[in-house]
Amino acid sequence: DGGITQSPKYLFRKEGQNVTLSCEQNLNHDAMYWYRQDPGQGLRLIYYSQIVNDFQKGDIAEGYSVSREKKESFPLTVTSAQKNPTAFYLCASGGRSGPPKGANVLTFGAGSRLTVL
Amino acid sequence: SQQGEEDPQALSIQEGENATMNCSYKTSINNLQWYRQNSGRGLVHLILIRSNEREKHSGRLRVTLDTSKKSSSLLITASRAADTASYFCATVSNAGGTSYGKLTFGQGTILTVHP
């Protein structure tokens, strides 16, 4: 089955620790995205990548880092600089090669819930 | 900043009734999409409407787009208890050439359908 896999589903972090959330897709999508969801605030874009070895900051990139070394993988590191990391993190992918580039329907993973102790 | 703002924030109806959710946005878009999210899960794409389209249907879903007012609405007809979920609009902007664009989501509408 084609899809997008996030792990772990639940993660607990002590203050001052970095943690990395995994996101893998086998949909042959060019673009991948990380969103953060807090209660009542919808989804906010952290980082996105449209091609291997390239990525752009979203609206709330501070305290986060990403890499895109392979087309299939887009891990997100929540660093100790992120002051309020407790949230639900959603990874998504979209956009196959070729036009129209704007028809970018996203497929989402099941999410990772991070709690800071 | 949030591109899409949705109204109402919460909607409670009885099975069989229609549910209408609205979305407003601020800048020009390539297309607008609606997604559904069951509690604690990922989002699922429902429907996409392009900036040059005014209305689109998919099963019990009807989406309209008014680019002059920068607004869209999602109508779910003959609602069922299984439609209970959060619904989000997402706008795609700056797409074209080699860019897939940026998807920005609204705050969402929580729909509860009572049996």
Tab-separated table of C-alpha atoms in Angstrom, chain A residues 30-31 33 35 37 40-45 50 59 88 90 95-97 101-106 108-110, chain B residues 1-2 31 33 35 37 40-43 45 48 50 88 92 95-103 105-107:
chain	number	residue	atom	x	y	z
A	30	ASP	CA	8.154	15.541	-4.641
A	31	ALA	CA	6.932	17.814	-1.854
A	33	TYR	CA	5.479	19.248	4.712
A	35	TYR	CA	2.625	21.021	10.358
A	37	GLN	CA	-1.490	21.409	15.451
A	40	GLY	CA	-8.218	25.361	18.623
A	41	GLN	CA	-5.457	26.735	16.398
A	42	GLY	CA	-5.683	24.620	13.275
A	43	LEU	CA	-2.511	23.635	11.424
A	44	ARG	CA	0.562	25.831	11.241
A	45	LEU	CA	3.325	25.197	8.726
A	50	GLN	CA	9.793	20.592	-2.774
A	59	ASP	CA	5.382	30.247	9.498
A	88	PHE	CA	0.413	17.154	17.635
A	90	LEU	CA	1.547	16.137	11.185
A	95	GLY	CA	2.864	16.801	-5.814
A	96	ARG	CA	4.029	14.409	-8.438
A	97	SER	CA	6.352	15.551	-11.169
A	101	LYS	CA	2.233	22.167	-10.122
A	102	GLY	CA	-0.605	23.865	-8.339
A	103	ALA	CA	-2.720	20.721	-8.029
A	104	ASN	CA	-0.965	19.841	-4.822
A	105	VAL	CA	-3.298	17.544	-2.911
A	106	LEU	CA	-1.728	16.403	0.340
A	108	PHE	CA	-1.191	13.080	5.633
A	109	GLY	CA	0.389	10.709	8.085
A	110	ALA	CA	-1.408	9.674	11.273
B	1	SER	CA	-0.273	33.858	9.782
B	2	GLN	CA	-3.379	31.893	8.900
B	31	ASN	CA	-6.735	26.640	-5.675
B	33	GLN	CA	-9.018	22.573	-0.857
B	35	TYR	CA	-9.902	18.410	4.295
B	37	GLN	CA	-9.908	15.254	10.299
B	40	GLY	CA	-6.528	12.534	16.863
B	41	ARG	CA	-5.908	11.456	13.278
B	42	GLY	CA	-4.326	12.834	10.148
B	43	LEU	CA	-6.250	14.903	7.618
B	45	HIS	CA	-8.459	15.372	1.356
B	48	LEU	CA	-10.227	20.773	-4.613
B	50	ARG	CA	-9.407	25.820	-8.787
B	88	PHE	CA	-10.418	22.537	7.292
B	92	VAL	CA	-2.583	26.988	-2.274
B	95	ALA	CA	2.337	27.658	-7.286
B	96	GLY	CA	3.645	27.586	-10.803
B	97	GLY	CA	6.771	26.850	-12.750
B	98	THR	CA	8.824	24.579	-10.547
B	99	SER	CA	6.958	25.439	-7.344
B	100	TYR	CA	4.206	23.342	-5.803
B	101	GLY	CA	3.206	26.316	-3.756
B	102	LYS	CA	2.490	26.709	-0.104
B	103	LEU	CA	-0.584	25.208	1.546
B	105	PHE	CA	-4.784	25.868	6.586
B	106	GLY	CA	-7.583	27.589	8.414
B	107	GLN	CA	-8.571	27.028	12.037
